[in-house]
mmCIF file of C-alpha atoms in Angstrom:
data_model
loop_
_atom_site.group_PDB
_atom_site.id
_atom_site.type_symbol
_atom_site.label_atom_id
_atom_site.label_comp_id
_atom_site.label_asym_id
_atom_site.label_seq_id
_atom_site.Cartn_x
_atom_site.Cartn_y
_atom_site.Cartn_z
ATOM 1 C CA MET D 1 6.759 -13.167 5.554
ATOM 2 C CA GLU D 2 9.194 -11.145 3.435
ATOM 3 C CA THR D 3 8.946 -13.739 0.676
ATOM 4 C CA LEU D 4 5.178 -14.011 0.966
ATOM 5 C CA GLY D 5 4.758 -10.234 0.773
ATOM 6 C CA GLN D 6 6.867 -10.227 -2.380
ATOM 7 C CA ARG D 7 4.862 -13.042 -3.993
ATOM 8 C CA VAL D 8 1.528 -11.340 -3.301
ATOM 9 C CA ALA D 9 2.866 -8.100 -4.798
ATOM 10 C CA GLU D 10 4.055 -10.017 -7.876
ATOM 11 C CA LEU D 11 0.610 -11.600 -8.170
ATOM 12 C CA HIS D 12 -1.005 -8.165 -8.157
ATOM 13 C CA HIS D 13 1.508 -6.868 -10.705
ATOM 14 C CA ALA D 14 0.526 -9.776 -12.973
ATOM 15 C CA PHE D 15 -3.193 -9.063 -12.600
ATOM 16 C CA ALA D 16 -2.588 -5.404 -13.480
ATOM 17 C CA MET D 17 -0.659 -6.076 -16.711
ATOM 18 C CA PRO D 18 -2.325 -4.700 -19.864
ATOM 19 C CA VAL D 19 -4.238 -7.440 -21.716
ATOM 20 C CA GLU D 20 -6.552 -7.542 -24.714
ATOM 21 C CA ASP D 21 -9.306 -9.496 -22.970
ATOM 22 C CA PRO D 22 -11.552 -6.930 -21.198
ATOM 23 C CA ALA D 23 -12.529 -9.569 -18.625
ATOM 24 C CA PHE D 24 -8.987 -9.336 -17.247
ATOM 25 C CA GLY D 25 -8.100 -5.690 -17.912
ATOM 26 C CA ALA D 26 -7.597 -3.146 -15.138
ATOM 27 C CA GLU D 27 -10.383 -0.575 -14.689
ATOM 28 C CA GLU D 28 -10.814 2.682 -12.820
ATOM 29 C CA VAL D 29 -13.161 2.787 -9.854
ATOM 30 C CA SER D 30 -16.318 4.352 -11.288
ATOM 31 C CA PRO D 31 -18.883 6.254 -9.182
ATOM 32 C CA GLN D 32 -21.122 3.169 -9.443
ATOM 33 C CA ASP D 33 -18.282 0.945 -8.213
ATOM 34 C CA HIS D 34 -17.652 3.392 -5.370
ATOM 35 C CA ASN D 35 -21.280 3.347 -4.249
ATOM 36 C CA TYR D 36 -21.554 -0.436 -4.573
ATOM 37 C CA LEU D 37 -18.428 -0.979 -2.453
ATOM 38 C CA LEU D 38 -19.805 1.295 0.270
ATOM 39 C CA LEU D 39 -23.075 -0.641 0.172
ATOM 40 C CA GLN D 40 -21.190 -3.938 0.524
ATOM 41 C CA ILE D 41 -19.218 -2.663 3.508
ATOM 42 C CA LYS D 42 -22.398 -1.398 5.176
ATOM 43 C CA GLN D 43 -24.063 -4.773 4.708
ATOM 44 C CA TYR D 44 -21.130 -6.478 6.424
ATOM 45 C CA THR D 45 -20.962 -4.013 9.316
ATOM 46 C CA ASP D 46 -24.730 -4.208 9.871
ATOM 47 C CA SER D 47 -24.681 -8.016 9.774
ATOM 48 C CA ALA D 48 -21.688 -8.152 12.123
ATOM 49 C CA HIS D 49 -23.461 -5.833 14.559
ATOM 50 C CA ALA D 50 -26.499 -8.121 14.557
ATOM 51 C CA SER D 51 -24.257 -11.190 14.965
ATOM 52 C CA LEU D 52 -22.584 -9.672 18.021
ATOM 53 C CA GLN D 53 -25.948 -9.043 19.641
ATOM 54 C CA THR D 54 -26.934 -12.657 18.913
ATOM 55 C CA LEU D 55 -23.714 -13.887 20.526
ATOM 56 C CA LEU D 56 -24.467 -11.902 23.684
ATOM 57 C CA ARG D 57 -27.750 -13.758 24.023
ATOM 58 C CA GLY D 58 -25.971 -17.126 23.854
ATOM 59 C CA ASP D 59 -23.735 -19.101 26.186
ATOM 60 C CA ILE D 60 -20.315 -17.471 25.703
ATOM 61 C CA GLU D 61 -17.261 -16.900 27.865
ATOM 62 C CA PRO D 62 -17.320 -13.811 30.138
ATOM 63 C CA ALA D 63 -14.158 -12.440 28.476
ATOM 64 C CA LEU D 64 -15.788 -12.600 25.039
ATOM 65 C CA SER D 65 -18.952 -10.988 26.390
ATOM 66 C CA ALA D 66 -16.901 -8.129 27.858
ATOM 67 C CA ASN D 67 -15.042 -7.561 24.574
ATOM 68 C CA ILE D 68 -18.290 -7.574 22.601
ATOM 69 C CA ASP D 69 -19.664 -4.930 24.969
ATOM 70 C CA LYS D 70 -16.543 -2.814 24.375
ATOM 71 C CA LEU D 71 -16.938 -3.201 20.625
ATOM 72 C CA LEU D 72 -20.626 -2.337 20.563
ATOM 73 C CA LEU D 73 -19.936 0.828 22.545
ATOM 74 C CA GLN D 74 -17.671 1.942 19.666
ATOM 75 C CA TRP D 75 -19.953 0.855 16.837
ATOM 76 C CA THR D 76 -20.916 4.411 15.923
ATOM 77 C CA ARG D 77 -17.249 5.061 15.202
ATOM 78 C CA ILE D 78 -17.026 1.856 13.153
ATOM 79 C CA ASP D 79 -20.020 2.931 11.077
ATOM 80 C CA HIS D 80 -18.416 6.345 10.527
ATOM 81 C CA LEU D 81 -15.120 4.806 9.381
ATOM 82 C CA ALA D 82 -16.974 2.391 7.097
ATOM 83 C CA ARG D 83 -18.611 5.371 5.365
ATOM 84 C CA THR D 84 -15.573 7.629 5.115
ATOM 85 C CA LEU D 85 -12.412 5.532 4.602
ATOM 86 C CA LEU D 86 -13.037 5.035 0.884
ATOM 87 C CA PRO D 87 -11.718 8.063 -1.069
ATOM 88 C CA GLU D 88 -14.189 9.779 -3.384
ATOM 89 C CA ARG D 89 -11.843 9.250 -6.344
ATOM 90 C CA PRO D 90 -9.499 6.318 -5.658
ATOM 91 C CA THR D 91 -6.356 6.174 -7.781
ATOM 92 C CA ALA D 92 -6.198 2.398 -7.212
ATOM 93 C CA LEU D 93 -7.506 0.389 -10.151
ATOM 94 C CA ARG D 94 -9.852 -2.573 -10.017
ATOM 95 C CA THR D 95 -8.454 -5.871 -11.332
ATOM 96 C CA ARG D 96 -9.045 -9.556 -10.976
ATOM 97 C CA CYS D 97 -7.567 -10.657 -7.673
ATOM 98 C CA HIS D 98 -7.385 -13.790 -5.548
ATOM 99 C CA GLY D 99 -10.543 -12.979 -3.641
ATOM 100 C CA ASP D 100 -10.035 -15.217 -0.598
ATOM 101 C CA LEU D 101 -6.359 -14.980 0.262
ATOM 102 C CA HIS D 102 -5.302 -16.420 3.618
ATOM 103 C CA LEU D 103 -2.546 -18.667 4.936
ATOM 104 C CA GLY D 104 -4.505 -21.777 3.960
ATOM 105 C CA GLN D 105 -4.286 -20.678 0.309
ATOM 106 C CA VAL D 106 -0.478 -20.613 0.135
ATOM 107 C CA LEU D 107 1.697 -23.717 -0.140
ATOM 108 C CA LEU D 108 5.174 -23.617 1.373
ATOM 109 C CA ALA D 109 7.741 -25.200 -0.944
ATOM 110 C CA GLU D 110 11.469 -24.990 -0.148
ATOM 111 C CA GLN D 111 11.200 -21.606 1.615
ATOM 112 C CA ASP D 112 8.999 -20.184 -1.130
ATOM 113 C CA PHE D 113 5.253 -20.056 -1.735
ATOM 114 C CA PHE D 114 2.707 -21.102 -4.327
ATOM 115 C CA ILE D 115 -0.621 -19.266 -4.159
ATOM 116 C CA VAL D 116 -3.608 -21.531 -4.891
ATOM 117 C CA ASP D 117 -7.447 -21.704 -4.920
ATOM 118 C CA PHE D 118 -8.715 -18.671 -6.782
ATOM 119 C CA GLU D 119 -12.453 -19.371 -6.454
ATOM 120 C CA GLY D 120 -13.128 -16.509 -3.993
ATOM 121 C CA GLU D 121 -14.927 -16.373 -0.651
ATOM 122 C CA PRO D 122 -17.541 -19.131 -0.337
ATOM 123 C CA MET D 123 -20.104 -16.823 1.327
ATOM 124 C CA ARG D 124 -20.125 -14.470 -1.676
ATOM 125 C CA PRO D 125 -22.256 -15.149 -4.788
ATOM 126 C CA ILE D 126 -20.432 -16.204 -7.977
ATOM 127 C CA ALA D 127 -21.045 -12.876 -9.760
ATOM 128 C CA GLU D 128 -19.462 -11.030 -6.843
ATOM 129 C CA ARG D 129 -16.469 -13.388 -6.783
ATOM 130 C CA ARG D 130 -15.855 -12.781 -10.508
ATOM 131 C CA ALA D 131 -16.085 -9.009 -10.166
ATOM 132 C CA LYS D 132 -12.893 -6.968 -10.260
ATOM 133 C CA GLN D 133 -11.701 -5.606 -6.943
ATOM 134 C CA ILE D 134 -9.067 -3.292 -5.537
ATOM 135 C CA PRO D 135 -6.305 -5.873 -4.856
ATOM 136 C CA LEU D 136 -5.509 -4.531 -1.390
ATOM 137 C CA ARG D 137 -8.480 -6.651 -0.320
ATOM 138 C CA ASP D 138 -6.189 -9.691 -0.778
ATOM 139 C CA LEU D 139 -3.550 -8.190 1.495
ATOM 140 C CA ALA D 140 -6.148 -7.423 4.165
ATOM 141 C CA GLY D 141 -7.331 -11.032 4.117
ATOM 142 C CA LEU D 142 -3.807 -12.317 4.559
ATOM 143 C CA MET D 143 -3.156 -9.950 7.461
ATOM 144 C CA ARG D 144 -6.320 -11.124 9.202
ATOM 145 C CA SER D 145 -5.242 -14.729 8.607
ATOM 146 C CA ILE D 146 -1.954 -14.088 10.399
ATOM 147 C CA ASP D 147 -3.929 -12.779 13.367
ATOM 148 C CA TYR D 148 -6.052 -15.934 13.321
ATOM 149 C CA ALA D 149 -2.956 -18.146 13.206
ATOM 150 C CA GLY D 150 -1.484 -16.478 16.272
ATOM 151 C CA HIS D 151 -4.670 -16.669 18.322
ATOM 152 C CA ALA D 152 -5.304 -20.274 17.250
ATOM 153 C CA ALA D 153 -1.794 -21.202 18.397
ATOM 154 C CA ALA D 154 -2.491 -19.636 21.794
ATOM 155 C CA LYS D 155 -5.787 -21.553 22.073
ATOM 156 C CA SER D 156 -4.042 -24.810 21.192
ATOM 157 C CA TYR D 157 -1.271 -24.208 23.721
ATOM 158 C CA HIS D 158 -3.761 -23.472 26.470
ATOM 159 C CA GLN D 159 -5.695 -26.668 25.720
ATOM 160 C CA ARG D 160 -2.505 -28.751 25.910
ATOM 161 C CA HIS D 161 -1.110 -26.970 28.986
ATOM 162 C CA ALA D 162 -4.177 -26.110 31.021
ATOM 163 C CA GLY D 163 -2.127 -25.371 34.124
ATOM 164 C CA ASN D 164 -0.186 -22.542 32.480
ATOM 165 C CA PRO D 165 -1.623 -19.003 32.260
ATOM 166 C CA GLU D 166 -3.285 -18.457 28.904
ATOM 167 C CA GLY D 167 -2.275 -14.810 28.917
ATOM 168 C CA ASP D 168 1.443 -15.610 28.560
ATOM 169 C CA ALA D 169 0.925 -17.750 25.469
ATOM 170 C CA LEU D 170 -1.503 -15.233 23.996
ATOM 171 C CA GLU D 171 0.906 -12.327 24.471
ATOM 172 C CA THR D 172 3.724 -14.313 22.839
ATOM 173 C CA CYS D 173 1.500 -15.141 19.881
ATOM 174 C CA ARG D 174 0.254 -11.560 19.607
ATOM 175 C CA HIS D 175 3.867 -10.400 19.501
ATOM 176 C CA TRP D 176 4.533 -12.834 16.649
ATOM 177 C CA CYS D 177 1.406 -11.559 14.851
ATOM 178 C CA ARG D 178 2.627 -7.969 15.030
ATOM 179 C CA LEU D 179 6.086 -8.862 13.711
ATOM 180 C CA ALA D 180 4.764 -11.130 10.969
ATOM 181 C CA THR D 181 2.111 -8.659 9.812
ATOM 182 C CA GLN D 182 4.517 -5.717 9.718
ATOM 183 C CA THR D 183 7.127 -7.744 7.830
ATOM 184 C CA LEU D 184 4.537 -8.881 5.285
ATOM 185 C CA LEU D 185 3.255 -5.329 4.859
ATOM 186 C CA ASP D 186 6.718 -3.800 4.480
ATOM 187 C CA SER D 187 7.708 -6.395 1.892
ATOM 188 C CA TYR D 188 4.478 -5.902 -0.050
ATOM 189 C CA ARG D 189 4.972 -2.128 -0.093
ATOM 190 C CA ASN D 190 8.551 -2.529 -1.325
ATOM 191 C CA HIS D 191 7.571 -4.816 -4.209
ATOM 192 C CA ILE D 192 4.237 -3.262 -5.254
ATOM 193 C CA GLN D 193 5.761 0.054 -6.291
ATOM 194 C CA ASP D 194 4.742 1.278 -9.759
ATOM 195 C CA CYS D 195 1.895 -1.240 -9.909
ATOM 196 C CA ARG D 196 -1.081 0.252 -11.773
ATOM 197 C CA SER D 197 -3.629 -1.110 -9.291
ATOM 198 C CA CYS D 198 -1.858 0.160 -6.167
ATOM 199 C CA PRO D 199 -2.706 3.592 -4.726
ATOM 200 C CA VAL D 200 -0.076 6.215 -5.441
ATOM 201 C CA ALA D 201 -0.459 8.105 -2.163
ATOM 202 C CA GLU D 202 0.497 6.443 1.112
ATOM 203 C CA GLU D 203 -2.599 7.878 2.817
ATOM 204 C CA GLU D 204 -4.910 6.263 0.262
ATOM 205 C CA PHE D 205 -3.057 2.952 0.648
ATOM 206 C CA ASP D 206 -3.500 3.057 4.441
ATOM 207 C CA ARG D 207 -7.166 4.029 4.305
ATOM 208 C CA LEU D 208 -8.110 1.398 1.724
ATOM 209 C CA LEU D 209 -6.213 -1.302 3.608
ATOM 210 C CA ALA D 210 -7.967 -0.280 6.834
ATOM 211 C CA LEU D 211 -11.342 -0.434 5.073
ATOM 212 C CA PHE D 212 -10.736 -3.937 3.755
ATOM 213 C CA ILE D 213 -9.464 -5.163 7.133
ATOM 214 C CA LEU D 214 -12.709 -3.872 8.652
ATOM 215 C CA GLU D 215 -14.707 -5.698 5.988
ATOM 216 C CA LYS D 216 -12.801 -8.952 6.572
ATOM 217 C CA ALA D 217 -13.132 -8.789 10.359
ATOM 218 C CA CYS D 218 -16.889 -8.252 10.030
ATOM 219 C CA TYR D 219 -17.082 -11.220 7.630
ATOM 220 C CA GLU D 220 -15.264 -13.312 10.246
ATOM 221 C CA ILE D 221 -17.611 -12.233 13.046
ATOM 222 C CA ILE D 222 -20.632 -13.236 10.952
ATOM 223 C CA TYR D 223 -19.070 -16.593 10.062
ATOM 224 C CA GLU D 224 -18.001 -17.467 13.605
ATOM 225 C CA ALA D 225 -21.333 -16.411 15.113
ATOM 226 C CA ASN D 226 -23.093 -18.771 12.689
ATOM 227 C CA HIS D 227 -20.689 -21.705 12.813
ATOM 228 C CA ARG D 228 -18.163 -21.508 15.704
ATOM 229 C CA PRO D 229 -19.280 -19.097 18.443
ATOM 230 C CA ALA D 230 -16.348 -20.115 20.653
ATOM 231 C CA TRP D 231 -13.979 -18.711 18.020
ATOM 232 C CA ALA D 232 -15.684 -15.325 17.762
ATOM 233 C CA ASP D 233 -13.195 -13.968 20.289
ATOM 234 C CA ILE D 234 -10.544 -13.811 17.524
ATOM 235 C CA PRO D 235 -12.271 -11.381 15.115
ATOM 236 C CA VAL D 236 -13.774 -9.438 18.042
ATOM 237 C CA ALA D 237 -10.291 -8.864 19.500
ATOM 238 C CA GLY D 238 -9.025 -8.139 15.988
ATOM 239 C CA LEU D 239 -11.619 -5.426 15.466
ATOM 240 C CA LEU D 240 -10.768 -3.837 18.814
ATOM 241 C CA ASP D 241 -7.081 -3.856 17.807
ATOM 242 C CA TRP D 242 -8.075 -2.353 14.449
ATOM 243 C CA LEU D 243 -9.788 0.561 16.199
ATOM 244 C CA ASP D 244 -6.669 1.147 18.294
ATOM 245 C CA HIS D 245 -4.483 1.031 15.183
ATOM 246 C CA CYS D 246 -6.698 3.569 13.397
ATOM 247 C CA SER D 247 -6.342 5.920 16.370
ATOM 248 C CA GLU D 248 -2.566 5.484 16.520
ATOM 249 C CA ALA D 249 -2.215 5.991 12.757
ATOM 250 C CA GLY D 250 -4.472 9.047 12.749
ATOM 251 C CA ILE D 251 -7.055 7.296 10.555
ATOM 252 C CA ASN D 252 -10.242 8.963 11.708
ATOM 253 C CA GLY D 253 -12.441 9.012 8.645
#
């Protein structure tokens, strides 16, 4: 995770380098960009809210149903954070970025990583995938992917060892997720310093990262509700954890 955090930071440094081609040059976040990003986030939160209600009407596990109820009770707070986490004047610059960064997009080679597949998220239209973004969106996607990996490992263990309590495996995997995510984040912070596209202030960094994690978790809820309802428990639990993290970090919009 230390190495991966470093490689992602180096990728973002490369994307932020001055170039002559305007299609690849870094740009400030304009008022139009600001408004468009807020609109995008709202579309994802609204769609995720509708997807959760659809899941409740289906045949799902009682534990997932209970967690969805918890999440829906806090949706007013989610909507508030979605509207207020983005600073009015971000210092972060928009650049080209990976666009769909997760653990499946990195190849392990002799204790190092190659980052591959730069075509962006398949659910987004081509014009949106080509658009410049604040690169912290890549980091948020990778952090959500780590959470998925841990929960998927717990699911797999439970299927292979049905007689053992699922909670023990899940807690072990959640512990790994916390360590892996924090190590990745610390390494990224250490190596992204002085990058033109990275926020200067720590508060802006934290708020933008929180916003993009919210966006990614909502994307996941929509995807799972449409394709794999039994897996919706992962982003639902992730969004509940995200709310707890925001409270602990004093991120209140």
